[in-house]
CSV table of C-alpha atoms in Angstrom, one decimal:
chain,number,residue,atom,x,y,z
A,1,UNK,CA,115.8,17.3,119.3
A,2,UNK,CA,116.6,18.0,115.8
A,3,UNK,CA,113.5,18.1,113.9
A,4,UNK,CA,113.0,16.5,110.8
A,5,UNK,CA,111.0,19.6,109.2
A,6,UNK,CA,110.1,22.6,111.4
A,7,UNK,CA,107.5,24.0,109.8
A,8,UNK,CA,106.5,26.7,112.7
A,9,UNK,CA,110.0,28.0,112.0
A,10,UNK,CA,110.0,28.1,108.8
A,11,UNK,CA,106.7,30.2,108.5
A,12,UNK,CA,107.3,31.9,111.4
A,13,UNK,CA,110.0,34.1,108.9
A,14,UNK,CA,107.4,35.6,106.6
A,15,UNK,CA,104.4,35.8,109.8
A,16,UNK,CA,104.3,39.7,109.7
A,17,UNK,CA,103.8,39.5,106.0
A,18,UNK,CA,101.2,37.0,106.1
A,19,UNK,CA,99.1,38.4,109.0
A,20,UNK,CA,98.8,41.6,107.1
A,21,UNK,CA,98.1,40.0,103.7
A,22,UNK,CA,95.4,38.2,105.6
A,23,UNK,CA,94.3,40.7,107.1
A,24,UNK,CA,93.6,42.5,103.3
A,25,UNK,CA,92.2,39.4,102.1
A,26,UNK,CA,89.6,39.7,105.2
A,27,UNK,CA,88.7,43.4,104.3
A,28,UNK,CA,88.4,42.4,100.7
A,29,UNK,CA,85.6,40.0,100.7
A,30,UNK,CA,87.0,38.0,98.0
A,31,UNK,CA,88.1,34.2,99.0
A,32,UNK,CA,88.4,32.5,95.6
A,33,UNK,CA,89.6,33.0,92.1
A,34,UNK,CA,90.3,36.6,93.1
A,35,UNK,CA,93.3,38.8,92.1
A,36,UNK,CA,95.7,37.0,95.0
A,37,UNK,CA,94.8,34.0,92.6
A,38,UNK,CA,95.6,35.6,89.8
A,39,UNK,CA,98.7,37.9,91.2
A,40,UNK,CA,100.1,34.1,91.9
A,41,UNK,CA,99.5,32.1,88.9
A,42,UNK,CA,101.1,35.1,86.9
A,43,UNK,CA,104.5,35.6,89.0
A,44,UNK,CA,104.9,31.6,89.2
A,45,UNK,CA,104.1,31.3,85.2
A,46,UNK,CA,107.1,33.8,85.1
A,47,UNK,CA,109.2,32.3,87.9
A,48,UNK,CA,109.0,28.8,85.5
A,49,UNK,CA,109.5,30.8,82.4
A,50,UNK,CA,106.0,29.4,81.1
A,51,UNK,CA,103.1,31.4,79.7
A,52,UNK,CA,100.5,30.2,82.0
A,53,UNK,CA,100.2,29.0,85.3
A,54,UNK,CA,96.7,27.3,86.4
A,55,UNK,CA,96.4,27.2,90.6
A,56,UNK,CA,94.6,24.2,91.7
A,57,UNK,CA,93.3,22.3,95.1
A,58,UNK,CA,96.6,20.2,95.0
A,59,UNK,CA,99.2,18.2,93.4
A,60,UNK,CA,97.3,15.2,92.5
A,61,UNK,CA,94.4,17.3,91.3
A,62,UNK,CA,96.9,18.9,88.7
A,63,UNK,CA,98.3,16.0,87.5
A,64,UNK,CA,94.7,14.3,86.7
A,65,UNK,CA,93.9,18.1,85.7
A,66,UNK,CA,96.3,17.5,82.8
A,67,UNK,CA,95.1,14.1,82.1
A,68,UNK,CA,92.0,14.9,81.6
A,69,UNK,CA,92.7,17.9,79.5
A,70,UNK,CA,94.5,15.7,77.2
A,71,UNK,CA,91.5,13.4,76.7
A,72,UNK,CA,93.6,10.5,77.2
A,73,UNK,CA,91.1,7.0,76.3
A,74,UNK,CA,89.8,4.1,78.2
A,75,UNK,CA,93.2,2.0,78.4
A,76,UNK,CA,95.8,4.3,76.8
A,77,UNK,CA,98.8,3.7,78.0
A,78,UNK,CA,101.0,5.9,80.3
A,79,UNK,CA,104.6,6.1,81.1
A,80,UNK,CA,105.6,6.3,85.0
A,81,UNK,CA,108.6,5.9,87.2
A,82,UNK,CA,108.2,2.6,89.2
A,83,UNK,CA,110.4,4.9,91.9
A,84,UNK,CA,107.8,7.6,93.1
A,85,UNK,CA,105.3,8.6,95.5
A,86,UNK,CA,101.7,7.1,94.7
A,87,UNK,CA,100.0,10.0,93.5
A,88,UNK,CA,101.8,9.3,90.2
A,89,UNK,CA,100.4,6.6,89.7
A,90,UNK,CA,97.1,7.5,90.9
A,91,UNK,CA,96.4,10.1,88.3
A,92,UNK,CA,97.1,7.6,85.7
A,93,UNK,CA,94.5,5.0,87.0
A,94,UNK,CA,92.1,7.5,88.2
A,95,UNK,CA,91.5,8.6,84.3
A,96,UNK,CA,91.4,4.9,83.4
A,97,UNK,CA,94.6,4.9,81.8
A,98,UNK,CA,97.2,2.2,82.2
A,99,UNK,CA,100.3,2.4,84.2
A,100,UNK,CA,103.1,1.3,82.6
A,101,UNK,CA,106.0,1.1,85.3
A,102,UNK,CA,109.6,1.8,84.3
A,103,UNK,CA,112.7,1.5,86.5
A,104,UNK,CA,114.7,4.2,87.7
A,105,UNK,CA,118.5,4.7,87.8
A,106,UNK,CA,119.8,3.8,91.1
A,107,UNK,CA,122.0,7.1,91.0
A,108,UNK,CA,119.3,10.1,90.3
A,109,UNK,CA,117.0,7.9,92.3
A,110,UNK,CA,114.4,9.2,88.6
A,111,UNK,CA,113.1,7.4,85.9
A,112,UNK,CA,115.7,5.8,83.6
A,113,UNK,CA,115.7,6.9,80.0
A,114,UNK,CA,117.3,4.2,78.5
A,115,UNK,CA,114.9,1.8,79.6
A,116,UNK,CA,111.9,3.6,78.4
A,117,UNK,CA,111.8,2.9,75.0
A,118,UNK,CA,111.3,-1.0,75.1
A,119,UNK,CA,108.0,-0.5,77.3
A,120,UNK,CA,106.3,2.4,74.4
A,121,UNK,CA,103.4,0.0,72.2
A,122,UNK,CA,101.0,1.4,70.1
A,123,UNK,CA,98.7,2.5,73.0
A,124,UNK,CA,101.4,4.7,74.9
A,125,UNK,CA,100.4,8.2,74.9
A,126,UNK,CA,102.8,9.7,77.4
A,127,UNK,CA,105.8,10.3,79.5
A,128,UNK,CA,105.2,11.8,83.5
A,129,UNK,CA,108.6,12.2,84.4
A,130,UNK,CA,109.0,12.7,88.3
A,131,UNK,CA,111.7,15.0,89.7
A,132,UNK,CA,112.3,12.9,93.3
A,133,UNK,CA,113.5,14.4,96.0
A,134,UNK,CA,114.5,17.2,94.3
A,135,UNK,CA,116.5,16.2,91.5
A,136,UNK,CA,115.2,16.8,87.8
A,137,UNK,CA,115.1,14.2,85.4
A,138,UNK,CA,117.7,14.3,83.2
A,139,UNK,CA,115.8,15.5,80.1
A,140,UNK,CA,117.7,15.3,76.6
A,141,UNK,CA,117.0,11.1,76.3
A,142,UNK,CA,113.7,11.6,77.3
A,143,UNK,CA,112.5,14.3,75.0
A,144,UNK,CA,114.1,13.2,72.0
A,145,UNK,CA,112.3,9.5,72.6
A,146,UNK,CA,108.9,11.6,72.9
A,147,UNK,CA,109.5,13.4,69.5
A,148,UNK,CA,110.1,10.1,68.1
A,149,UNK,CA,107.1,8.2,69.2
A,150,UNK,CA,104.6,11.6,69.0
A,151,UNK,CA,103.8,11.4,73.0
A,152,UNK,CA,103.4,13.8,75.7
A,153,UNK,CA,106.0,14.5,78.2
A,154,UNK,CA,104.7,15.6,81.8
A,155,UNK,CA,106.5,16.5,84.5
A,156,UNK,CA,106.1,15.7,88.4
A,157,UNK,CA,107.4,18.4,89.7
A,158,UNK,CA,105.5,18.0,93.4
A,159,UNK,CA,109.4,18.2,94.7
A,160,UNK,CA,111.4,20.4,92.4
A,161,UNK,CA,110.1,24.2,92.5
A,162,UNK,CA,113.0,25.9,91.4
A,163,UNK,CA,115.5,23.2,90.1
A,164,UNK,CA,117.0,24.3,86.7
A,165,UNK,CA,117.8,22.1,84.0
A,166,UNK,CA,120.0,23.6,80.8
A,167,UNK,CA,119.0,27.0,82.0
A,168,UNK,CA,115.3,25.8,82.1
A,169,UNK,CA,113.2,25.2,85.5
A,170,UNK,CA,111.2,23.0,86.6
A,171,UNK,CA,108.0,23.0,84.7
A,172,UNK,CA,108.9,24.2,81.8
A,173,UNK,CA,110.7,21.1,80.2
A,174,UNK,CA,108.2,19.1,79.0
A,175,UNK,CA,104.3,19.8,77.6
A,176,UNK,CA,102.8,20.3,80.7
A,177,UNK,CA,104.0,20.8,84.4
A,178,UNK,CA,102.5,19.3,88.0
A,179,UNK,CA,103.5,21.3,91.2
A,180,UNK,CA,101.8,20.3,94.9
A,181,UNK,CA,102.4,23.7,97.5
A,182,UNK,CA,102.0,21.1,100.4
A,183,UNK,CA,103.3,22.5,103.7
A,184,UNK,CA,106.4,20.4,103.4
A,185,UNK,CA,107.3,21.5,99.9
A,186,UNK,CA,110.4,23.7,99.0
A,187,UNK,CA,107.2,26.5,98.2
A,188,UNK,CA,104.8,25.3,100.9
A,189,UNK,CA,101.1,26.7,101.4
A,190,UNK,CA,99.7,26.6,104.9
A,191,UNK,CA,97.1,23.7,103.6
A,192,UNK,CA,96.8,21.8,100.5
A,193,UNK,CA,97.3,23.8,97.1
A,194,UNK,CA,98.8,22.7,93.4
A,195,UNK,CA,99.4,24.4,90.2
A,196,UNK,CA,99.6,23.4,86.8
A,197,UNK,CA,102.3,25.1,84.3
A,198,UNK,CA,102.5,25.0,80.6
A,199,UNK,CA,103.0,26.9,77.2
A,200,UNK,CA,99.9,25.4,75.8
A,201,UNK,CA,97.0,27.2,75.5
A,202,UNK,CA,94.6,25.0,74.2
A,203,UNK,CA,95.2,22.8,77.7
A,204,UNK,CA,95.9,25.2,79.5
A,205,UNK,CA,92.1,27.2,78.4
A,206,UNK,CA,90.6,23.6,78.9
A,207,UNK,CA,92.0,22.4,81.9
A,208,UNK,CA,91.2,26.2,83.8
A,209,UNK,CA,87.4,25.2,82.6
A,210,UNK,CA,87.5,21.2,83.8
A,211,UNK,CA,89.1,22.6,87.0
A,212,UNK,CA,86.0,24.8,87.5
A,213,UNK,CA,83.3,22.6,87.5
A,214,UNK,CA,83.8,22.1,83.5
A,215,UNK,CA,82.7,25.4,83.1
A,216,UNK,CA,84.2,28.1,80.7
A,217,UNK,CA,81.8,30.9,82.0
A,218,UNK,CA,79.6,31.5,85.0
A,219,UNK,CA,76.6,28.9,84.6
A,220,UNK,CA,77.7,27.4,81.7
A,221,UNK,CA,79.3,23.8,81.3
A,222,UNK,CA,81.1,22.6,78.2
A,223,UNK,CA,82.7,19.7,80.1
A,224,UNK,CA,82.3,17.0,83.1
A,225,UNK,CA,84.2,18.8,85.5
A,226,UNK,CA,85.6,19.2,88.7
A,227,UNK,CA,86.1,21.5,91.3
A,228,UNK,CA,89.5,22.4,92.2
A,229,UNK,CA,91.0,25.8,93.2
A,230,UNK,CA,93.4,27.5,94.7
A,231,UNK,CA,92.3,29.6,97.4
A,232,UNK,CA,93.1,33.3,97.8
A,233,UNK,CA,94.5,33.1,101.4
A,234,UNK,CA,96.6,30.0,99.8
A,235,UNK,CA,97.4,32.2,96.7
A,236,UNK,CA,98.8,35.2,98.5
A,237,UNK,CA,101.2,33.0,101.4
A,238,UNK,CA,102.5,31.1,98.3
A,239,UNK,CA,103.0,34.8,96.3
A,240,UNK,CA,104.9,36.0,99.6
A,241,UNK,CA,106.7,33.0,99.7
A,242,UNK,CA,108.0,33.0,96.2
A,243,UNK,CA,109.9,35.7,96.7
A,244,UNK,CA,112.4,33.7,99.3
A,245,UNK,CA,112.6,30.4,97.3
A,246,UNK,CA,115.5,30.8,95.1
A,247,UNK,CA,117.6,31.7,98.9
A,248,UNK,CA,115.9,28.8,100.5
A,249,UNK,CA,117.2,26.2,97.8
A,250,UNK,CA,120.6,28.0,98.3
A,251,UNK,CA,121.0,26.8,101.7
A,252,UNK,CA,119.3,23.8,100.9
A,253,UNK,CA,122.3,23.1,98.6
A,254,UNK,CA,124.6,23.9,100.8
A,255,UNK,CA,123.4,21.4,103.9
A,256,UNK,CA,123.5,18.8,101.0
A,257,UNK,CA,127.1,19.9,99.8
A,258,UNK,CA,127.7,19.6,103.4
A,259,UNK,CA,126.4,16.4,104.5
A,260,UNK,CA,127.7,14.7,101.0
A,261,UNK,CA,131.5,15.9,101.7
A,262,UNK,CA,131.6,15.3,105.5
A,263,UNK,CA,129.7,12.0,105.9
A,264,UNK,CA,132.1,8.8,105.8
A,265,UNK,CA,130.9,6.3,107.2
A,266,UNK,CA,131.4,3.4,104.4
A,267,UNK,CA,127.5,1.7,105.4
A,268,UNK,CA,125.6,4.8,104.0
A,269,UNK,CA,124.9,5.5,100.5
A,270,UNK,CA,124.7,9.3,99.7
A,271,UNK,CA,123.2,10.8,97.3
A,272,UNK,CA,124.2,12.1,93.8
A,273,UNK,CA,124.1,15.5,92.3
A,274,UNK,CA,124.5,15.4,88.7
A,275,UNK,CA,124.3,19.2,88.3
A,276,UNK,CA,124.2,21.6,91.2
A,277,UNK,CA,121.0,23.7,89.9
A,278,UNK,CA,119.2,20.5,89.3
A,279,UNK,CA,118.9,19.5,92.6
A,280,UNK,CA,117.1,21.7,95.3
A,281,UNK,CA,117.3,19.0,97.9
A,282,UNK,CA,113.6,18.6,98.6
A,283,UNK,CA,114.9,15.7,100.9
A,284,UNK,CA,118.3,14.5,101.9
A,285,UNK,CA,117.8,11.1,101.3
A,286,UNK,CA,120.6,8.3,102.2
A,287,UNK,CA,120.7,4.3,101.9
A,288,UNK,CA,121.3,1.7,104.3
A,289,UNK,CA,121.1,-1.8,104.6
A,290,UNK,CA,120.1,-2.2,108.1
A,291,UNK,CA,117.5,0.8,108.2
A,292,UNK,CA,115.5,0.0,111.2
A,293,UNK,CA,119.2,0.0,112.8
A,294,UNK,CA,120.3,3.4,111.9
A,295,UNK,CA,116.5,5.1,112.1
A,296,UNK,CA,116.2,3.4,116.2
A,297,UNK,CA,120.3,4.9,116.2
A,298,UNK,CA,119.3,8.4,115.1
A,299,UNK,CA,116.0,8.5,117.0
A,300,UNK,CA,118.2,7.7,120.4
A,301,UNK,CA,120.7,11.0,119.6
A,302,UNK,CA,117.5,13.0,119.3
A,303,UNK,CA,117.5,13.0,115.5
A,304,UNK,CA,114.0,12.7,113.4
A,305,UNK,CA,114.4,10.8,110.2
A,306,UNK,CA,111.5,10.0,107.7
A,307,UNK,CA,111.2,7.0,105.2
A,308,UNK,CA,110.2,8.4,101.5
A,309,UNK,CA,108.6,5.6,101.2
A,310,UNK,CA,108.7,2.3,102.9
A,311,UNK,CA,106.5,0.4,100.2
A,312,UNK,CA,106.6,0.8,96.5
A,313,UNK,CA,103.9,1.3,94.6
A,314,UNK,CA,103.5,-1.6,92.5
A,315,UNK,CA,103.3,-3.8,96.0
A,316,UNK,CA,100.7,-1.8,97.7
A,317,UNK,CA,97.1,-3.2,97.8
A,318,UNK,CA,95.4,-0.7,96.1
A,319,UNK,CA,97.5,-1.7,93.0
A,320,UNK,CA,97.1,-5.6,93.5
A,321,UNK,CA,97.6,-5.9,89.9
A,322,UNK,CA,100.8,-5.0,89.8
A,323,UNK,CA,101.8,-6.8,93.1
A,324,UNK,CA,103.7,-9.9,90.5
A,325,UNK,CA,105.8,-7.4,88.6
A,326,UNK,CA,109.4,-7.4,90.0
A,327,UNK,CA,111.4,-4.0,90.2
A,328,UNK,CA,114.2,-5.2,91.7
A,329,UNK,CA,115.8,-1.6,91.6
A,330,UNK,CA,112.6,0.3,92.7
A,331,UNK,CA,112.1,-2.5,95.7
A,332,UNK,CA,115.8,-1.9,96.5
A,333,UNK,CA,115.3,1.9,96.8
A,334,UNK,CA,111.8,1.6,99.0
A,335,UNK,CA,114.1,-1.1,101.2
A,336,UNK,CA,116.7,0.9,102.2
A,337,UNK,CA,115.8,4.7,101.9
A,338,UNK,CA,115.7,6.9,104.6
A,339,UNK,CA,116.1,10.6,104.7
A,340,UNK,CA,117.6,13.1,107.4
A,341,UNK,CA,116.9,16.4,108.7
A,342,UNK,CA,117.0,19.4,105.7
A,343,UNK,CA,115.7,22.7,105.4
A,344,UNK,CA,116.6,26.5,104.9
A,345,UNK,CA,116.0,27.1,108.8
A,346,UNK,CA,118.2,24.3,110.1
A,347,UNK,CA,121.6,26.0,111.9
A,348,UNK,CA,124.9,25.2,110.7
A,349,UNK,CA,125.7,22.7,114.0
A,350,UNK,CA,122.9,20.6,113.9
A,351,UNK,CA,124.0,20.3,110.2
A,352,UNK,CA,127.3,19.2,112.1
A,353,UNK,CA,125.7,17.5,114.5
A,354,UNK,CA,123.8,14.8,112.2
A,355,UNK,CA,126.9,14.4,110.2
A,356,UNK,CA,129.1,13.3,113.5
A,357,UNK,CA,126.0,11.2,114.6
A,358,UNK,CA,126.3,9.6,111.0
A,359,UNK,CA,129.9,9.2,111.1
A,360,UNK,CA,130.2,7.3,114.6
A,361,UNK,CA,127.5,5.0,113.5
């Protein structure tokens, strides 16, 4: 079987240097907002090329992190890709702001620029931009449309650690960055963890005291807040971690460069690269017309596949509101996706292996 992910492999790498980092963290005592904590948010701050780095529970706690921090009103009006995961959305509604859903382009799989500008009214307040599967959002159209109309750009970058953009990464394009360290991510924790990037203090001093219970020092509470940190065991894997990620996306980009000049079979749709550094292949994802066809295919020749994601989020129940909007493109994308095995641990023949499969489809 080819896995889809192998997570015990690809932690297994670094398990020397994790048991003994653990094994510190034991001695020390210290579980939370300790120096492993700190150590972290500084070298990914760096890594970024922002000034600060907050660590957080997760991805969809930094995203409402940065929300909040914003102090975003009852109703404002936020810009999202109708192409992403939920948790984009999510964020937006869970601060009682307003969704506004804008298509993406069928070829970056991302938000499309040049149909932002007709959906901005007087109660838009922001751009999240979400870097899917990988790829950045190209950036130029958006910024400039944000500078024009005074909003906030924020970046999903729950899929992108590492990507560059015009010699920037990920996270430092926009006014404030979103990262998730799920397992599955290019910079996986071991368990849930996020982090929030930016070059603004003032957010960044206010969102480190909403993310700690609102607090700014022990005991006392300037804001409502929550309680969401990164923990120290969490902290450190991700600190070893970081060290290996610009080699990971490396090979990640070249089982992508693979799989896009050796697969030829004329009924699947491969994906597109605009730049080479913008794209760390997060996920390999392909599109075909008869899915369930080539998923049951793959399945039989002992390949794993994954659908990111089967139902778009304007039709799912939780957003029943939205369920009469028509996105023909998004619908399109959530219809026919499906992505294939990718990571920095897969072997050069099963690389070969998925792309004959493919082929004699």
């Amino acid at each position: 079987m080819i896995s889809f992910l192998d997570l015990k492999k690809i932690n297994n790498r670094f398990r020397v240097e994790f048991e003994t980092k653990i094994a510190d963290i034991l001695d020390s005592g210290w579980y939370l907002q300790g120096n492993e904590n700190k150590d972290f948010s500084s070298n990914f701050a760096s890594y970024c090329g922002t000034k600060y780095c907050l660590g957080v529970a997760n991805g969809l706690d930094a995203l409402n992190l940065i929300i909040k921090g914003y102090g975003f009103k009852d109703k404002d009006e936020i810009i999202v890709p109708a192409n992403t995961f939920i948790a984009t959305i999510l964020a937006v509604s869970a601060n009682d702001c307003k969704p506004v859903l804008v298509e993406p382009d069928i070829n970056t799989y991302c938000i499309n620029p040049d149909l932002i500008e007709e959906k901005i009214t007087s109660k838009t307040k922001a751009i999240i931009v979400v870097h899917l599967y990988g790829q950045i959002t190209p950036m130029e159209k958006i910024l400039k449309i944000a500078k024009k109309y005074n909003l906030k750009v924020i970046e999903d970058s729950a899929q992108a650690h590492g990507a560059v953009y015009q010699n920037k990464k990920a996270g430092n394009l926009g006014d404030a960055a979103a990262f998730s360290f799920y397992p599955g991510k290019n910079l996986g924790a071991l368990g849930d963890g996020g982090a929030v990037t930016t070059n603004d203090k003032e957010l960044f001093d206010k969102i480190k005291a909403i993310a700690n219970y609102g607090s700014d020092y022990k005991y006392h509470h300037i804001y409502k807040g929550v309680n969401s940190r990164l923990d120290e065991i969490q902290a450190a894997i991700l600190n070893i971690k970081l060290n290996y990620l610009d080699k990971d996306n490396s090979r990640r980009r070249e089982i992508a460069n693979y799989y896009c000049q050796n697969t030829k079979n004329p009924k699947i749709i491969l994906p597109k690269a605009y730049s080479e550094l913008a794209h760390v292949w997060h996920l390999f994802v392909i599109r075909c017309d008869d899915r369930s066809a080539l998923q049951n295919y793959l399945k039989d020749h002992n390949i794993q596949t994954n659908i990111h994601y089967p139902i778009a989020p304007h039709k799912q129940i939780a957003y029943m509101e939205l369920n009469q909007e028509r996105f023909p493109i998004t619908e399109k994308i959530h219809d026919t996706v499906i992505s294939i095995p990718i990571s920095p641990v897969m072997k050069d023949v099963e690389v070969e292996i998925v792309t004959r499969i493919l082929n004699d489809w």
